[in-house]
Amino acid sequence: MIVAFCCEHCAYAAADLAGTSRMQYPPNVRIVRVPCTGKVDMLYILRAFMLGADGVFVAGCLKGGCHFVDGNLKANARVQFLKKILELLGFGGDRLDMFFMSSAMTWEFVRIAREFTERIKKLGPNPFFKRNGVDGK
Ligand code: FES
């Protein structure tokens, strides 16, 4: 499973449009709608991994296009920092990423969902989830 924290002003709208346009992206991508990616705390991401997500991505507005000035840039700084921590822990920094798009970039959301899913398939299941037997219940 992949958890996608999507800003409602861009990526969530793009994913919604992809759905209504019948564009297909992997069903293992579970979208969490947020008012701005600046709202995505590192603990949200870690919690998603603790509950068994194999990968997490954060998708926000284009640089310069955030409705809350720089929420997307702050989110990106958090994601890049957390990627390094996850890599140091041996969990794999590539399991986490940040992308930027507009609400009209439906194809971009679909491409990212597909490519990120392929990346995570190559990395395999969440090692933390297996190792500790946490089932999220
Ligand atoms: Fe979309 Fe801030 S409003 S990332």
PDB file of N, CA and C in Angstrom, residues 35-90:
ATOM      1  N   PRO A  35      -5.486  20.049   3.458  1.00  0.00           N
ATOM      2  CA  PRO A  35      -5.759  21.405   2.966  1.00  0.00           C
ATOM      3  C   PRO A  35      -4.547  22.058   2.302  1.00  0.00           C
ATOM      4  N   CYS A  36      -3.369  21.568   2.638  1.00  0.00           N
ATOM      5  CA  CYS A  36      -2.106  22.072   2.062  1.00  0.00           C
ATOM      6  C   CYS A  36      -1.043  21.079   2.520  1.00  0.00           C
ATOM      7  N   THR A  37      -0.026  20.840   1.713  1.00  0.00           N
ATOM      8  CA  THR A  37       0.997  19.879   2.152  1.00  0.00           C
ATOM      9  C   THR A  37       1.774  20.415   3.357  1.00  0.00           C
ATOM     10  N   GLY A  38       1.689  21.731   3.566  1.00  0.00           N
ATOM     11  CA  GLY A  38       2.325  22.298   4.754  1.00  0.00           C
ATOM     12  C   GLY A  38       1.738  21.733   6.032  1.00  0.00           C
ATOM     13  N   LYS A  39       0.555  21.120   5.914  1.00  0.00           N
ATOM     14  CA  LYS A  39      -0.110  20.508   7.071  1.00  0.00           C
ATOM     15  C   LYS A  39       0.449  19.118   7.380  1.00  0.00           C
ATOM     16  N   VAL A  40       1.194  18.552   6.440  1.00  0.00           N
ATOM     17  CA  VAL A  40       1.669  17.168   6.618  1.00  0.00           C
ATOM     18  C   VAL A  40       2.872  17.157   7.565  1.00  0.00           C
ATOM     19  N   ASP A  41       2.611  16.725   8.760  1.00  0.00           N
ATOM     20  CA  ASP A  41       3.637  16.621   9.791  1.00  0.00           C
ATOM     21  C   ASP A  41       4.465  15.357   9.544  1.00  0.00           C
ATOM     22  N   MET A  42       5.710  15.382   9.966  1.00  0.00           N
ATOM     23  CA  MET A  42       6.552  14.184   9.823  1.00  0.00           C
ATOM     24  C   MET A  42       5.940  12.995  10.565  1.00  0.00           C
ATOM     25  N   LEU A  43       5.241  13.283  11.657  1.00  0.00           N
ATOM     26  CA  LEU A  43       4.624  12.191  12.415  1.00  0.00           C
ATOM     27  C   LEU A  43       3.529  11.504  11.610  1.00  0.00           C
ATOM     28  N   TYR A  44       2.833  12.252  10.741  1.00  0.00           N
ATOM     29  CA  TYR A  44       1.812  11.632   9.886  1.00  0.00           C
ATOM     30  C   TYR A  44       2.474  10.596   8.977  1.00  0.00           C
ATOM     31  N   ILE A  45       3.613  10.981   8.438  1.00  0.00           N
ATOM     32  CA  ILE A  45       4.328  10.097   7.507  1.00  0.00           C
ATOM     33  C   ILE A  45       4.836   8.858   8.248  1.00  0.00           C
ATOM     34  N   LEU A  46       5.438   9.091   9.404  1.00  0.00           N
ATOM     35  CA  LEU A  46       5.952   7.961  10.181  1.00  0.00           C
ATOM     36  C   LEU A  46       4.817   7.044  10.629  1.00  0.00           C
ATOM     37  N   ARG A  47       3.695   7.632  10.959  1.00  0.00           N
ATOM     38  CA  ARG A  47       2.527   6.837  11.376  1.00  0.00           C
ATOM     39  C   ARG A  47       2.046   5.964  10.219  1.00  0.00           C
ATOM     40  N   ALA A  48       2.046   6.521   9.023  1.00  0.00           N
ATOM     41  CA  ALA A  48       1.635   5.739   7.849  1.00  0.00           C
ATOM     42  C   ALA A  48       2.563   4.537   7.682  1.00  0.00           C
ATOM     43  N   PHE A  49       3.865   4.754   7.842  1.00  0.00           N
ATOM     44  CA  PHE A  49       4.814   3.631   7.739  1.00  0.00           C
ATOM     45  C   PHE A  49       4.593   2.632   8.878  1.00  0.00           C
ATOM     46  N   MET A  50       4.345   3.147  10.077  1.00  0.00           N
ATOM     47  CA  MET A  50       4.121   2.249  11.222  1.00  0.00           C
ATOM     48  C   MET A  50       2.886   1.378  11.021  1.00  0.00           C
ATOM     49  N   LEU A  51       1.894   1.936  10.316  1.00  0.00           N
ATOM     50  CA  LEU A  51       0.651   1.179  10.087  1.00  0.00           C
ATOM     51  C   LEU A  51       0.738   0.292   8.858  1.00  0.00           C
ATOM     52  N   GLY A  52       1.928   0.243   8.237  1.00  0.00           N
ATOM     53  CA  GLY A  52       2.127  -0.737   7.170  1.00  0.00           C
ATOM     54  C   GLY A  52       2.279  -0.201   5.773  1.00  0.00           C
ATOM     55  N   ALA A  53       2.297   1.108   5.585  1.00  0.00           N
ATOM     56  CA  ALA A  53       2.500   1.628   4.226  1.00  0.00           C
ATOM     57  C   ALA A  53       3.884   1.196   3.732  1.00  0.00           C
ATOM     58  N   ASP A  54       3.940   0.780   2.483  1.00  0.00           N
ATOM     59  CA  ASP A  54       5.225   0.398   1.885  1.00  0.00           C
ATOM     60  C   ASP A  54       5.933   1.626   1.316  1.00  0.00           C
ATOM     61  N   GLY A  55       5.149   2.632   0.993  1.00  0.00           N
ATOM     62  CA  GLY A  55       5.696   3.875   0.471  1.00  0.00           C
ATOM     63  C   GLY A  55       4.746   5.012   0.779  1.00  0.00           C
ATOM     64  N   VAL A  56       5.302   6.208   0.859  1.00  0.00           N
ATOM     65  CA  VAL A  56       4.489   7.397   1.110  1.00  0.00           C
ATOM     66  C   VAL A  56       4.971   8.501   0.176  1.00  0.00           C
ATOM     67  N   PHE A  57       4.031   9.172  -0.463  1.00  0.00           N
ATOM     68  CA  PHE A  57       4.435  10.397  -1.158  1.00  0.00           C
ATOM     69  C   PHE A  57       3.506  11.544  -0.792  1.00  0.00           C
ATOM     70  N   VAL A  58       4.091  12.721  -0.879  1.00  0.00           N
ATOM     71  CA  VAL A  58       3.376  13.953  -0.578  1.00  0.00           C
ATOM     72  C   VAL A  58       3.300  14.719  -1.894  1.00  0.00           C
ATOM     73  N   ALA A  59       2.100  15.130  -2.277  1.00  0.00           N
ATOM     74  CA  ALA A  59       1.936  15.824  -3.553  1.00  0.00           C
ATOM     75  C   ALA A  59       1.291  17.178  -3.305  1.00  0.00           C
ATOM     76  N   GLY A  60       2.015  18.214  -3.671  1.00  0.00           N
ATOM     77  CA  GLY A  60       1.548  19.565  -3.411  1.00  0.00           C
ATOM     78  C   GLY A  60       1.541  20.436  -4.645  1.00  0.00           C
ATOM     79  N   CYS A  61       1.148  21.669  -4.440  1.00  0.00           N
ATOM     80  CA  CYS A  61       1.066  22.642  -5.532  1.00  0.00           C
ATOM     81  C   CYS A  61       2.448  22.930  -6.104  1.00  0.00           C
ATOM     82  N   LEU A  62       2.452  23.431  -7.321  1.00  0.00           N
ATOM     83  CA  LEU A  62       3.705  23.811  -7.976  1.00  0.00           C
ATOM     84  C   LEU A  62       4.430  24.847  -7.127  1.00  0.00           C
ATOM     85  N   LYS A  63       5.750  24.865  -7.236  1.00  0.00           N
ATOM     86  CA  LYS A  63       6.533  25.854  -6.494  1.00  0.00           C
ATOM     87  C   LYS A  63       6.073  27.251  -6.916  1.00  0.00           C
ATOM     88  N   GLY A  64       5.748  28.073  -5.931  1.00  0.00           N
ATOM     89  CA  GLY A  64       5.221  29.402  -6.215  1.00  0.00           C
ATOM     90  C   GLY A  64       3.702  29.412  -6.314  1.00  0.00           C
ATOM     91  N   GLY A  65       3.072  28.232  -6.243  1.00  0.00           N
ATOM     92  CA  GLY A  65       1.625  28.159  -6.423  1.00  0.00           C
ATOM     93  C   GLY A  65       0.852  27.743  -5.188  1.00  0.00           C
ATOM     94  N   CYS A  66       1.542  27.591  -4.058  1.00  0.00           N
ATOM     95  CA  CYS A  66       0.863  27.167  -2.829  1.00  0.00           C
ATOM     96  C   CYS A  66      -0.100  28.259  -2.365  1.00  0.00           C
ATOM     97  N   HIS A  67      -1.303  27.853  -2.008  1.00  0.00           N
ATOM     98  CA  HIS A  67      -2.308  28.807  -1.552  1.00  0.00           C
ATOM     99  C   HIS A  67      -1.995  29.369  -0.167  1.00  0.00           C
ATOM    100  N   PHE A  68      -1.046  28.770   0.501  1.00  0.00           N
ATOM    101  CA  PHE A  68      -0.630  29.240   1.822  1.00  0.00           C
ATOM    102  C   PHE A  68       0.835  29.674   1.766  1.00  0.00           C
ATOM    103  N   VAL A  69       1.197  30.304   0.674  1.00  0.00           N
ATOM    104  CA  VAL A  69       2.500  30.910   0.394  1.00  0.00           C
ATOM    105  C   VAL A  69       3.603  29.875   0.169  1.00  0.00           C
ATOM    106  N   ASP A  70       4.023  29.192   1.262  1.00  0.00           N
ATOM    107  CA  ASP A  70       5.165  28.291   1.103  1.00  0.00           C
ATOM    108  C   ASP A  70       4.986  26.959   1.837  1.00  0.00           C
ATOM    109  N   GLY A  71       3.732  26.570   2.018  1.00  0.00           N
ATOM    110  CA  GLY A  71       3.472  25.288   2.688  1.00  0.00           C
ATOM    111  C   GLY A  71       4.113  24.128   1.949  1.00  0.00           C
ATOM    112  N   ASN A  72       4.085  24.182   0.628  1.00  0.00           N
ATOM    113  CA  ASN A  72       4.669  23.095  -0.160  1.00  0.00           C
ATOM    114  C   ASN A  72       6.192  23.050   0.001  1.00  0.00           C
ATOM    115  N   LEU A  73       6.815  24.204   0.128  1.00  0.00           N
ATOM    116  CA  LEU A  73       8.281  24.228   0.293  1.00  0.00           C
ATOM    117  C   LEU A  73       8.670  23.718   1.675  1.00  0.00           C
ATOM    118  N   LYS A  74       7.849  24.070   2.677  1.00  0.00           N
ATOM    119  CA  LYS A  74       8.115  23.569   4.033  1.00  0.00           C
ATOM    120  C   LYS A  74       7.930  22.051   4.070  1.00  0.00           C
ATOM    121  N   ALA A  75       6.880  21.587   3.394  1.00  0.00           N
ATOM    122  CA  ALA A  75       6.640  20.137   3.339  1.00  0.00           C
ATOM    123  C   ALA A  75       7.811  19.447   2.655  1.00  0.00           C
ATOM    124  N   ASN A  76       8.306  20.038   1.587  1.00  0.00           N
ATOM    125  CA  ASN A  76       9.425  19.434   0.861  1.00  0.00           C
ATOM    126  C   ASN A  76      10.667  19.358   1.752  1.00  0.00           C
ATOM    127  N   ALA A  77      10.907  20.404   2.529  1.00  0.00           N
ATOM    128  CA  ALA A  77      12.057  20.397   3.433  1.00  0.00           C
ATOM    129  C   ALA A  77      11.913  19.260   4.448  1.00  0.00           C
ATOM    130  N   ARG A  78      10.704  19.068   4.958  1.00  0.00           N
ATOM    131  CA  ARG A  78      10.462  17.980   5.916  1.00  0.00           C
ATOM    132  C   ARG A  78      10.681  16.620   5.259  1.00  0.00           C
ATOM    133  N   VAL A  79      10.146  16.483   4.050  1.00  0.00           N
ATOM    134  CA  VAL A  79      10.264  15.197   3.343  1.00  0.00           C
ATOM    135  C   VAL A  79      11.733  14.886   3.056  1.00  0.00           C
ATOM    136  N   GLN A  80      12.487  15.881   2.587  1.00  0.00           N
ATOM    137  CA  GLN A  80      13.903  15.632   2.263  1.00  0.00           C
ATOM    138  C   GLN A  80      14.690  15.270   3.525  1.00  0.00           C
ATOM    139  N   PHE A  81      14.354  15.908   4.640  1.00  0.00           N
ATOM    140  CA  PHE A  81      15.018  15.593   5.910  1.00  0.00           C
ATOM    141  C   PHE A  81      14.676  14.166   6.350  1.00  0.00           C
ATOM    142  N   LEU A  82      13.382  13.850   6.257  1.00  0.00           N
ATOM    143  CA  LEU A  82      12.941  12.526   6.702  1.00  0.00           C
ATOM    144  C   LEU A  82      13.485  11.418   5.791  1.00  0.00           C
ATOM    145  N   LYS A  83      13.648  11.715   4.515  1.00  0.00           N
ATOM    146  CA  LYS A  83      14.240  10.737   3.586  1.00  0.00           C
ATOM    147  C   LYS A  83      15.649  10.351   4.062  1.00  0.00           C
ATOM    148  N   LYS A  84      16.398  11.351   4.492  1.00  0.00           N
ATOM    149  CA  LYS A  84      17.764  11.082   4.967  1.00  0.00           C
ATOM    150  C   LYS A  84      17.733  10.232   6.230  1.00  0.00           C
ATOM    151  N   ILE A  85      16.827  10.546   7.129  1.00  0.00           N
ATOM    152  CA  ILE A  85      16.714   9.773   8.380  1.00  0.00           C
ATOM    153  C   ILE A  85      16.341   8.321   8.065  1.00  0.00           C
ATOM    154  N   LEU A  86      15.368   8.148   7.190  1.00  0.00           N
ATOM    155  CA  LEU A  86      14.925   6.794   6.833  1.00  0.00           C
ATOM    156  C   LEU A  86      16.055   6.009   6.175  1.00  0.00           C
ATOM    157  N   GLU A  87      16.867   6.708   5.392  1.00  0.00           N
ATOM    158  CA  GLU A  87      18.008   6.046   4.746  1.00  0.00           C
ATOM    159  C   GLU A  87      19.032   5.630   5.807  1.00  0.00           C
ATOM    160  N   LEU A  88      19.304   6.520   6.760  1.00  0.00           N
ATOM    161  CA  LEU A  88      20.258   6.206   7.824  1.00  0.00           C
ATOM    162  C   LEU A  88      19.786   5.038   8.685  1.00  0.00           C
ATOM    163  N   LEU A  89      18.482   4.930   8.846  1.00  0.00           N
ATOM    164  CA  LEU A  89      17.925   3.837   9.664  1.00  0.00           C
ATOM    165  C   LEU A  89      17.879   2.518   8.916  1.00  0.00           C
ATOM    166  N   GLY A  90      18.215   2.558   7.624  1.00  0.00           N
ATOM    167  CA  GLY A  90      18.180   1.335   6.832  1.00  0.00           C
ATOM    168  C   GLY A  90      16.789   0.987   6.325  1.00  0.00           C
TER     169      GLY A  90
END
